[in-house]
Short mmCIF file of C-alpha atoms in Angstrom, two decimals:
data_model
loop_
_atom_site.label_atom_id
_atom_site.label_comp_id
_atom_site.label_asym_id
_atom_site.label_seq_id
_atom_site.Cartn_x
_atom_site.Cartn_y
_atom_site.Cartn_z
CA UNK A 1 0.19 -0.15 -0.14
CA UNK A 2 1.19 3.61 -0.77
CA UNK A 3 2.12 5.58 2.51
CA UNK A 4 0.56 8.79 2.42
CA UNK A 5 2.68 11.76 2.32
CA UNK A 6 2.60 15.40 4.02
CA UNK A 7 4.84 17.89 3.15
CA UNK A 8 4.61 21.59 3.88
CA UNK A 9 6.32 23.86 0.86
CA UNK A 10 7.54 27.74 3.19
CA UNK A 11 8.47 28.93 0.02
CA UNK A 12 10.66 32.90 0.84
CA UNK A 13 9.58 32.54 4.39
CA UNK A 14 11.57 32.26 7.69
CA UNK A 15 14.56 32.94 8.50
CA UNK A 16 16.36 31.05 11.54
CA UNK A 17 15.21 32.35 14.16
CA UNK A 18 11.64 31.06 12.84
CA UNK A 19 12.15 28.31 11.54
CA UNK A 20 14.37 27.69 15.22
CA UNK A 21 10.94 28.52 16.68
CA UNK A 22 8.72 26.62 14.10
CA UNK A 23 10.43 23.32 14.33
CA UNK A 24 10.38 23.17 17.79
CA UNK A 25 6.61 23.93 17.80
CA UNK A 26 5.87 20.69 15.27
CA UNK A 27 8.26 18.34 16.55
CA UNK A 28 5.89 16.82 19.85
CA UNK A 29 2.97 17.38 17.45
CA UNK A 30 4.02 15.42 14.76
CA UNK A 31 5.14 13.14 16.40
CA UNK A 32 2.85 9.74 16.23
CA UNK A 33 1.92 11.03 12.90
CA UNK A 34 1.53 8.01 10.52
CA UNK A 35 2.63 9.49 7.55
CA UNK A 36 5.26 10.25 6.41
CA UNK A 37 6.57 14.23 7.19
CA UNK A 38 8.32 16.55 5.22
CA UNK A 39 9.51 20.19 5.73
CA UNK A 40 10.52 22.08 2.69
CA UNK A 41 12.51 25.38 3.78
CA UNK A 42 13.92 28.38 1.82
CA UNK A 43 18.25 27.33 1.16
CA UNK A 44 18.89 30.07 4.61
CA UNK A 45 17.17 27.65 6.61
CA UNK A 46 18.12 23.86 5.78
CA UNK A 47 21.47 23.53 7.70
CA UNK A 48 19.12 24.68 11.25
CA UNK A 49 15.86 23.03 9.61
CA UNK A 50 18.59 19.26 9.68
CA UNK A 51 19.98 19.69 12.84
CA UNK A 52 16.20 20.20 14.84
CA UNK A 53 14.79 17.88 12.94
CA UNK A 54 17.86 14.52 13.06
CA UNK A 55 16.27 12.10 15.65
CA UNK A 56 12.84 12.76 15.44
CA UNK A 57 10.49 11.61 11.95
CA UNK A 58 10.36 14.93 10.64
CA UNK A 59 12.35 14.56 6.78
CA UNK A 60 13.48 18.00 5.74
CA UNK A 61 13.84 18.86 1.96
CA UNK A 62 14.84 22.40 -0.23
CA UNK A 63 12.24 24.34 -3.05
CA UNK A 64 15.20 23.28 -5.32
CA UNK A 65 17.74 22.05 -7.15
CA UNK A 66 20.32 22.79 -10.89
CA UNK A 67 20.97 20.41 -12.97
CA UNK A 68 24.31 20.32 -13.07
CA UNK A 69 26.56 18.99 -10.18
CA UNK A 70 28.42 23.01 -10.31
CA UNK A 71 29.45 25.34 -12.90
CA UNK A 72 28.94 29.24 -13.67
CA UNK A 73 24.87 29.13 -12.76
CA UNK A 74 25.24 32.36 -10.17
CA UNK A 75 22.11 32.11 -7.40
CA UNK A 76 21.49 28.10 -7.66
CA UNK A 77 22.22 25.35 -5.93
CA UNK A 78 23.60 21.15 -6.59
CA UNK A 79 22.29 18.35 -5.45
CA UNK A 80 26.10 17.99 -4.17
CA UNK A 81 24.98 20.87 -1.37
CA UNK A 82 22.07 20.30 -0.62
CA UNK A 83 23.25 16.18 0.18
CA UNK A 84 26.00 18.04 2.06
CA UNK A 85 24.16 19.55 4.36
CA UNK A 86 21.59 16.37 4.60
CA UNK A 87 18.60 17.32 2.93
CA UNK A 88 16.76 14.07 1.87
CA UNK A 89 13.87 15.71 -0.54
CA UNK A 90 13.59 18.74 -3.03
CA UNK A 91 10.44 19.89 -4.85
CA UNK A 92 11.11 20.83 -8.81
CA UNK A 93 8.44 21.90 -11.14
CA UNK A 94 6.30 23.79 -9.03
CA UNK A 95 4.13 26.69 -10.43
CA UNK A 96 6.39 30.05 -8.96
CA UNK A 97 9.50 28.52 -10.66
CA UNK A 98 7.83 27.39 -13.70
CA UNK A 99 6.20 31.29 -14.13
CA UNK A 100 7.69 33.32 -13.13
CA UNK A 101 11.27 31.31 -13.78
CA UNK A 102 11.47 30.09 -16.13
CA UNK A 103 11.08 26.46 -15.64
CA UNK A 104 9.82 24.03 -18.52
CA UNK A 105 9.31 20.88 -18.66
CA UNK A 106 12.96 19.88 -20.14
CA UNK A 107 14.10 21.73 -17.51
CA UNK A 108 12.06 20.01 -14.22
CA UNK A 109 13.54 16.52 -16.05
CA UNK A 110 16.98 17.61 -16.32
CA UNK A 111 17.37 18.65 -12.40
CA UNK A 112 14.79 15.44 -11.70
CA UNK A 113 17.97 13.33 -12.74
CA UNK A 114 20.08 15.44 -10.81
CA UNK A 115 18.95 15.11 -7.74
CA UNK A 116 18.24 11.07 -8.55
CA UNK A 117 21.96 10.70 -9.52
CA UNK A 118 22.44 12.19 -5.91
CA UNK A 119 20.01 10.40 -4.08
CA UNK A 120 17.99 12.89 -3.39
CA UNK A 121 13.91 11.97 -3.74
CA UNK A 122 12.76 14.49 -5.92
CA UNK A 123 8.66 16.57 -5.18
CA UNK A 124 7.91 16.89 -8.80
CA UNK A 125 4.80 19.39 -9.45
CA UNK A 126 2.22 19.68 -12.06
CA UNK A 127 -1.03 21.78 -12.96
CA UNK A 128 -3.19 23.29 -15.04
CA UNK A 129 -3.28 26.93 -14.80
CA UNK A 130 -7.37 29.19 -14.56
CA UNK A 131 -6.89 29.56 -18.54
CA UNK A 132 -6.40 25.82 -19.01
CA UNK A 133 -8.64 24.34 -16.90
CA UNK A 134 -11.58 26.76 -18.36
CA UNK A 135 -10.63 25.37 -21.60
CA UNK A 136 -10.29 21.44 -20.15
CA UNK A 137 -7.04 21.19 -21.18
CA UNK A 138 -6.42 20.05 -17.18
CA UNK A 139 -6.05 16.58 -18.28
CA UNK A 140 -3.49 17.59 -21.71
CA UNK A 141 -1.91 19.66 -19.93
CA UNK A 142 -0.85 17.21 -16.07
CA UNK A 143 -0.03 14.41 -19.34
CA UNK A 144 2.05 16.71 -20.33
CA UNK A 145 4.36 17.51 -17.92
CA UNK A 146 4.29 14.05 -16.47
CA UNK A 147 5.54 12.81 -19.65
CA UNK A 148 7.65 15.15 -19.62
CA UNK A 149 9.43 15.05 -15.57
CA UNK A 150 9.43 10.79 -16.49
CA UNK A 151 11.82 11.27 -19.24
CA UNK A 152 14.40 8.48 -19.52
CA UNK A 153 13.87 8.04 -15.97
CA UNK A 154 14.05 4.48 -14.77
CA UNK A 155 11.45 2.29 -13.06
CA UNK A 156 14.29 1.43 -10.38
CA UNK A 157 13.53 5.26 -9.23
CA UNK A 158 10.17 4.96 -8.68
CA UNK A 159 10.08 4.65 -4.94
CA UNK A 160 11.90 7.88 -4.73
CA UNK A 161 9.34 10.34 -6.74
CA UNK A 162 6.95 11.62 -5.40
CA UNK A 163 4.45 14.01 -7.69
CA UNK A 164 2.52 16.42 -6.68
CA UNK A 165 -1.16 17.65 -8.15
CA UNK A 166 -1.21 21.38 -7.89
CA UNK A 167 -3.91 23.06 -9.76
CA UNK A 168 -2.03 26.94 -10.05
CA UNK A 169 -5.25 28.87 -9.80
CA UNK A 170 -5.54 26.85 -6.14
CA UNK A 171 -2.23 27.99 -4.66
CA UNK A 172 -2.19 30.31 -2.23
CA UNK A 173 -5.43 32.00 -3.70
CA UNK A 174 -8.14 29.85 -0.76
CA UNK A 175 -9.43 27.97 -3.53
CA UNK A 176 -9.72 24.05 -3.46
CA UNK A 177 -10.46 21.77 -6.12
CA UNK A 178 -13.70 19.45 -5.19
CA UNK A 179 -12.45 16.52 -3.59
CA UNK A 180 -13.61 14.74 -6.62
CA UNK A 181 -12.22 16.88 -9.04
CA UNK A 182 -8.65 16.74 -7.18
CA UNK A 183 -9.04 12.69 -7.57
CA UNK A 184 -10.72 13.35 -11.13
CA UNK A 185 -6.85 14.73 -11.87
CA UNK A 186 -4.79 12.38 -10.04
CA UNK A 187 -5.94 9.71 -11.52
CA UNK A 188 -5.44 10.92 -15.11
CA UNK A 189 -1.72 11.18 -13.41
CA UNK A 190 -1.57 7.59 -12.41
CA UNK A 191 -3.05 6.39 -15.54
CA UNK A 192 -0.34 8.73 -17.37
CA UNK A 193 2.33 6.31 -14.83
CA UNK A 194 1.14 3.45 -15.70
CA UNK A 195 1.41 3.65 -19.56
CA UNK A 196 4.87 5.09 -18.48
CA UNK A 197 5.51 2.09 -16.29
CA UNK A 198 2.78 -0.57 -15.90
CA UNK A 199 -0.50 -0.54 -14.20
CA UNK A 200 0.60 -1.85 -11.35
CA UNK A 201 3.87 0.84 -10.29
CA UNK A 202 1.00 3.20 -10.68
CA UNK A 203 -0.86 1.39 -8.77
CA UNK A 204 1.40 0.32 -5.83
CA UNK A 205 4.73 2.29 -5.92
CA UNK A 206 3.55 5.62 -7.35
CA UNK A 207 2.25 8.47 -4.22
CA UNK A 208 0.64 11.08 -5.73
CA UNK A 209 -0.10 14.96 -3.57
CA UNK A 210 -2.86 16.99 -3.63
CA UNK A 211 -1.40 20.42 -3.39
CA UNK A 212 -3.89 23.39 -4.28
CA UNK A 213 -4.81 24.94 -0.53
CA UNK A 214 -4.64 21.42 1.15
CA UNK A 215 -6.09 23.03 5.39
CA UNK A 216 -6.97 21.21 8.40
CA UNK A 217 -10.93 22.45 6.92
CA UNK A 218 -10.44 20.39 4.16
CA UNK A 219 -8.22 17.77 4.44
CA UNK A 220 -10.18 15.29 5.23
CA UNK A 221 -12.77 14.94 2.33
CA UNK A 222 -9.62 15.22 0.13
CA UNK A 223 -7.15 12.55 1.91
CA UNK A 224 -10.91 10.14 1.73
CA UNK A 225 -9.87 9.89 -1.61
CA UNK A 226 -8.70 6.79 -3.04
CA UNK A 227 -6.07 8.74 -5.21
CA UNK A 228 -4.80 11.27 -3.10
CA UNK A 229 -1.82 9.87 -1.40
CA UNK A 230 -1.14 13.32 -0.07
CA UNK A 231 -0.55 16.49 0.51
CA UNK A 232 1.91 19.37 -0.40
CA UNK A 233 0.90 22.42 2.17
CA UNK A 234 1.78 26.01 1.34
CA UNK A 235 0.19 27.93 3.90
CA UNK A 236 -0.71 25.61 6.13
CA UNK A 237 2.97 24.71 6.44
CA UNK A 238 4.03 28.08 8.26
CA UNK A 239 1.59 27.72 11.45
CA UNK A 240 3.18 24.35 13.69
CA UNK A 241 -1.25 23.83 14.92
CA UNK A 242 -2.03 24.62 11.01
CA UNK A 243 0.22 21.44 9.56
CA UNK A 244 0.27 19.22 12.78
CA UNK A 245 -3.31 19.28 11.83
CA UNK A 246 -3.47 17.86 8.20
CA UNK A 247 -0.74 15.62 9.10
CA UNK A 248 -2.54 14.79 12.17
CA UNK A 249 -5.56 14.33 9.90
#
Protein backbone atom coordinates (compact mmCIF):
# COMPACT_ATOMS: atom_id res chain seq x y z
CA UNK A 1 0.00 0.00 0.00
CA UNK A 2 1.07 3.57 -0.70
CA UNK A 3 2.08 5.35 2.50
CA UNK A 4 0.66 8.89 2.72
CA UNK A 5 3.14 11.77 2.66
CA UNK A 6 2.47 15.30 3.91
CA UNK A 7 5.08 17.88 2.93
CA UNK A 8 5.25 21.55 3.84
CA UNK A 9 6.47 24.06 1.29
CA UNK A 10 7.57 27.15 3.19
CA UNK A 11 8.32 29.09 -0.01
CA UNK A 12 10.18 32.39 0.72
CA UNK A 13 9.26 32.52 4.41
CA UNK A 14 10.98 32.17 7.80
CA UNK A 15 14.33 33.41 9.03
CA UNK A 16 16.57 31.05 10.99
CA UNK A 17 15.06 32.31 14.24
CA UNK A 18 11.54 31.68 12.95
CA UNK A 19 12.61 28.25 11.72
CA UNK A 20 13.85 27.28 15.17
CA UNK A 21 10.59 28.38 16.76
CA UNK A 22 8.38 26.62 14.23
CA UNK A 23 10.23 23.32 14.28
CA UNK A 24 10.41 23.34 18.09
CA UNK A 25 6.63 23.67 18.19
CA UNK A 26 6.09 21.13 15.41
CA UNK A 27 8.20 18.20 16.65
CA UNK A 28 5.96 17.11 19.56
CA UNK A 29 2.79 17.71 17.56
CA UNK A 30 3.66 15.26 14.74
CA UNK A 31 5.79 12.69 16.58
CA UNK A 32 3.10 10.00 16.31
CA UNK A 33 2.15 10.68 12.67
CA UNK A 34 1.07 7.70 10.59
CA UNK A 35 2.30 9.38 7.40
CA UNK A 36 5.70 10.53 6.16
CA UNK A 37 6.32 14.13 7.27
CA UNK A 38 8.52 16.51 5.27
CA UNK A 39 9.28 20.23 5.58
CA UNK A 40 10.81 22.01 2.58
CA UNK A 41 12.53 25.22 3.63
CA UNK A 42 14.42 28.10 2.01
CA UNK A 43 18.11 27.38 1.44
CA UNK A 44 19.22 29.57 4.35
CA UNK A 45 17.11 27.53 6.79
CA UNK A 46 18.16 24.06 5.64
CA UNK A 47 21.14 23.52 7.93
CA UNK A 48 19.13 24.59 10.97
CA UNK A 49 16.16 22.42 9.94
CA UNK A 50 18.31 19.34 9.35
CA UNK A 51 20.03 19.71 12.71
CA UNK A 52 16.79 20.23 14.61
CA UNK A 53 15.01 17.33 12.91
CA UNK A 54 17.73 14.76 13.66
CA UNK A 55 16.27 11.93 15.70
CA UNK A 56 12.69 12.92 14.83
CA UNK A 57 10.23 11.63 12.23
CA UNK A 58 10.46 14.89 10.25
CA UNK A 59 12.42 14.82 7.00
CA UNK A 60 13.85 17.96 5.40
CA UNK A 61 13.62 19.04 1.79
CA UNK A 62 14.79 21.95 -0.36
CA UNK A 63 12.59 23.97 -2.69
CA UNK A 64 14.67 23.55 -5.85
CA UNK A 65 17.92 22.11 -7.21
CA UNK A 66 20.01 22.83 -10.30
CA UNK A 67 20.70 20.21 -12.98
CA UNK A 68 24.46 20.81 -13.13
CA UNK A 69 26.92 19.49 -10.56
CA UNK A 70 28.74 22.83 -10.47
CA UNK A 71 29.57 25.79 -12.67
CA UNK A 72 28.69 29.34 -13.64
CA UNK A 73 25.07 29.34 -12.46
CA UNK A 74 24.87 32.33 -10.14
CA UNK A 75 22.25 31.94 -7.44
CA UNK A 76 21.68 28.22 -8.00
CA UNK A 77 22.29 25.27 -5.65
CA UNK A 78 23.56 21.82 -6.68
CA UNK A 79 22.43 18.41 -5.52
CA UNK A 80 25.82 17.78 -3.89
CA UNK A 81 25.39 20.91 -1.79
CA UNK A 82 21.99 19.71 -0.57
CA UNK A 83 23.22 16.19 0.15
CA UNK A 84 26.14 17.57 2.16
CA UNK A 85 23.65 19.41 4.37
CA UNK A 86 21.67 16.24 5.01
CA UNK A 87 18.66 17.15 2.87
CA UNK A 88 16.52 14.19 1.69
CA UNK A 89 13.77 15.69 -0.50
CA UNK A 90 13.57 18.46 -3.07
CA UNK A 91 10.60 20.16 -4.74
CA UNK A 92 10.99 20.39 -8.52
CA UNK A 93 8.80 22.15 -11.09
CA UNK A 94 6.57 24.10 -8.71
CA UNK A 95 4.17 26.34 -10.63
CA UNK A 96 5.82 29.44 -9.16
CA UNK A 97 9.13 28.31 -10.65
CA UNK A 98 7.39 27.73 -13.98
CA UNK A 99 5.49 31.03 -13.85
CA UNK A 100 8.16 33.43 -12.58
CA UNK A 101 11.50 31.80 -13.35
CA UNK A 102 11.15 30.15 -16.74
CA UNK A 103 10.95 26.52 -15.63
CA UNK A 104 10.00 24.17 -18.48
CA UNK A 105 9.17 20.49 -18.75
CA UNK A 106 12.71 19.93 -20.07
CA UNK A 107 14.43 21.72 -17.16
CA UNK A 108 12.17 19.89 -14.69
CA UNK A 109 13.36 16.61 -16.20
CA UNK A 110 17.00 17.71 -16.00
CA UNK A 111 16.63 18.68 -12.35
CA UNK A 112 14.89 15.39 -11.52
CA UNK A 113 17.75 13.41 -13.05
CA UNK A 114 20.35 15.46 -11.15
CA UNK A 115 18.50 14.95 -7.86
CA UNK A 116 18.09 11.21 -8.33
CA UNK A 117 21.74 10.79 -9.31
CA UNK A 118 22.75 12.10 -5.88
CA UNK A 119 20.14 10.18 -3.89
CA UNK A 120 17.68 13.02 -3.33
CA UNK A 121 13.94 12.33 -3.51
CA UNK A 122 12.14 14.69 -5.90
CA UNK A 123 8.64 16.00 -5.29
CA UNK A 124 7.62 16.75 -8.89
CA UNK A 125 4.85 19.34 -9.33
CA UNK A 126 2.35 19.34 -12.18
CA UNK A 127 -0.83 21.33 -12.65
CA UNK A 128 -2.91 23.53 -14.92
CA UNK A 129 -3.62 27.27 -14.90
CA UNK A 130 -7.15 28.69 -14.60
CA UNK A 131 -7.16 29.46 -18.33
CA UNK A 132 -6.17 25.89 -19.18
CA UNK A 133 -8.79 24.50 -16.82
CA UNK A 134 -11.55 26.66 -18.28
CA UNK A 135 -10.49 25.60 -21.77
CA UNK A 136 -10.90 21.94 -20.81
CA UNK A 137 -7.18 21.25 -21.07
CA UNK A 138 -6.50 19.97 -17.54
CA UNK A 139 -5.84 16.37 -18.58
CA UNK A 140 -3.77 17.44 -21.58
CA UNK A 141 -1.55 19.66 -19.41
CA UNK A 142 -0.90 17.21 -16.59
CA UNK A 143 -0.22 14.38 -19.04
CA UNK A 144 2.31 16.52 -20.93
CA UNK A 145 4.02 17.68 -17.75
CA UNK A 146 4.15 14.17 -16.30
CA UNK A 147 5.55 12.67 -19.49
CA UNK A 148 8.12 15.45 -19.70
CA UNK A 149 9.23 15.11 -16.09
CA UNK A 150 9.71 11.35 -16.34
CA UNK A 151 11.50 11.23 -19.68
CA UNK A 152 14.31 8.62 -19.46
CA UNK A 153 13.68 8.03 -15.73
CA UNK A 154 14.18 4.36 -14.87
CA UNK A 155 11.38 2.35 -13.27
CA UNK A 156 13.69 1.51 -10.37
CA UNK A 157 13.51 5.15 -9.24
CA UNK A 158 9.73 5.26 -8.75
CA UNK A 159 9.95 4.49 -5.04
CA UNK A 160 12.11 7.61 -4.62
CA UNK A 161 9.79 10.06 -6.39
CA UNK A 162 6.62 11.83 -5.27
CA UNK A 163 4.28 13.66 -7.64
CA UNK A 164 2.28 16.68 -6.47
CA UNK A 165 -0.79 17.74 -8.44
CA UNK A 166 -1.04 21.49 -7.93
CA UNK A 167 -3.79 23.29 -9.84
CA UNK A 168 -2.15 26.69 -10.29
CA UNK A 169 -5.44 28.51 -9.75
CA UNK A 170 -5.73 26.96 -6.26
CA UNK A 171 -2.26 27.87 -4.95
CA UNK A 172 -2.31 30.61 -2.36
CA UNK A 173 -5.81 31.69 -3.39
CA UNK A 174 -7.82 29.82 -0.79
CA UNK A 175 -9.64 28.12 -3.65
CA UNK A 176 -9.56 24.34 -3.69
CA UNK A 177 -10.55 21.82 -6.31
CA UNK A 178 -13.43 19.69 -5.08
CA UNK A 179 -12.26 16.39 -3.65
CA UNK A 180 -13.77 14.60 -6.63
CA UNK A 181 -12.08 16.92 -9.14
CA UNK A 182 -8.71 16.52 -7.43
CA UNK A 183 -9.15 12.76 -7.32
CA UNK A 184 -10.13 12.59 -11.00
CA UNK A 185 -7.09 14.60 -12.13
CA UNK A 186 -4.74 12.57 -9.96
CA UNK A 187 -6.26 9.46 -11.57
CA UNK A 188 -5.25 10.91 -14.95
CA UNK A 189 -1.69 11.32 -13.66
CA UNK A 190 -1.65 7.78 -12.26
CA UNK A 191 -2.99 6.39 -15.55
CA UNK A 192 -0.21 8.27 -17.35
CA UNK A 193 2.36 6.65 -15.07
CA UNK A 194 0.77 3.27 -15.78
CA UNK A 195 1.32 3.83 -19.50
CA UNK A 196 4.87 5.09 -19.01
CA UNK A 197 5.84 2.20 -16.72
CA UNK A 198 3.26 -0.43 -15.75
CA UNK A 199 -0.19 -0.51 -14.09
CA UNK A 200 1.12 -2.26 -10.98
CA UNK A 201 3.96 0.26 -10.66
CA UNK A 202 1.50 3.14 -10.83
CA UNK A 203 -0.87 1.54 -8.35
CA UNK A 204 1.64 0.31 -5.78
CA UNK A 205 4.67 2.58 -6.03
CA UNK A 206 3.65 6.04 -7.26
CA UNK A 207 2.60 8.44 -4.52
CA UNK A 208 0.65 11.49 -5.71
CA UNK A 209 -0.12 14.44 -3.44
CA UNK A 210 -2.71 17.16 -3.81
CA UNK A 211 -1.23 20.63 -3.49
CA UNK A 212 -3.93 23.23 -3.89
CA UNK A 213 -4.66 24.93 -0.57
CA UNK A 214 -5.02 21.75 1.52
CA UNK A 215 -5.67 22.80 5.11
CA UNK A 216 -7.12 21.52 8.41
CA UNK A 217 -10.69 22.16 7.20
CA UNK A 218 -10.54 20.13 3.99
CA UNK A 219 -7.81 17.55 4.62
CA UNK A 220 -10.13 14.74 5.74
CA UNK A 221 -12.33 15.03 2.66
CA UNK A 222 -9.36 15.18 0.31
CA UNK A 223 -7.45 12.36 1.98
CA UNK A 224 -10.54 10.13 1.85
CA UNK A 225 -10.20 10.04 -1.94
CA UNK A 226 -8.64 6.77 -3.18
CA UNK A 227 -6.10 8.39 -5.53
CA UNK A 228 -4.80 11.10 -3.15
CA UNK A 229 -1.73 10.00 -1.20
CA UNK A 230 -0.94 13.17 0.69
CA UNK A 231 -0.53 16.90 0.39
CA UNK A 232 2.04 19.53 -0.52
CA UNK A 233 1.06 22.23 1.94
CA UNK A 234 1.80 25.92 1.48
CA UNK A 235 0.28 28.46 3.86
CA UNK A 236 -0.87 25.93 6.44
CA UNK A 237 2.71 24.64 6.82
CA UNK A 238 3.85 27.96 8.31
CA UNK A 239 1.93 27.40 11.55
CA UNK A 240 2.85 24.36 13.62
CA UNK A 241 -0.68 23.78 14.85
CA UNK A 242 -2.26 24.00 11.39
CA UNK A 243 0.38 21.81 9.76
CA UNK A 244 0.11 19.21 12.52
CA UNK A 245 -3.64 19.02 12.04
CA UNK A 246 -3.09 18.20 8.37
CA UNK A 247 -0.39 15.65 9.25
CA UNK A 248 -2.59 14.02 11.89
CA UNK A 249 -5.79 14.11 9.83
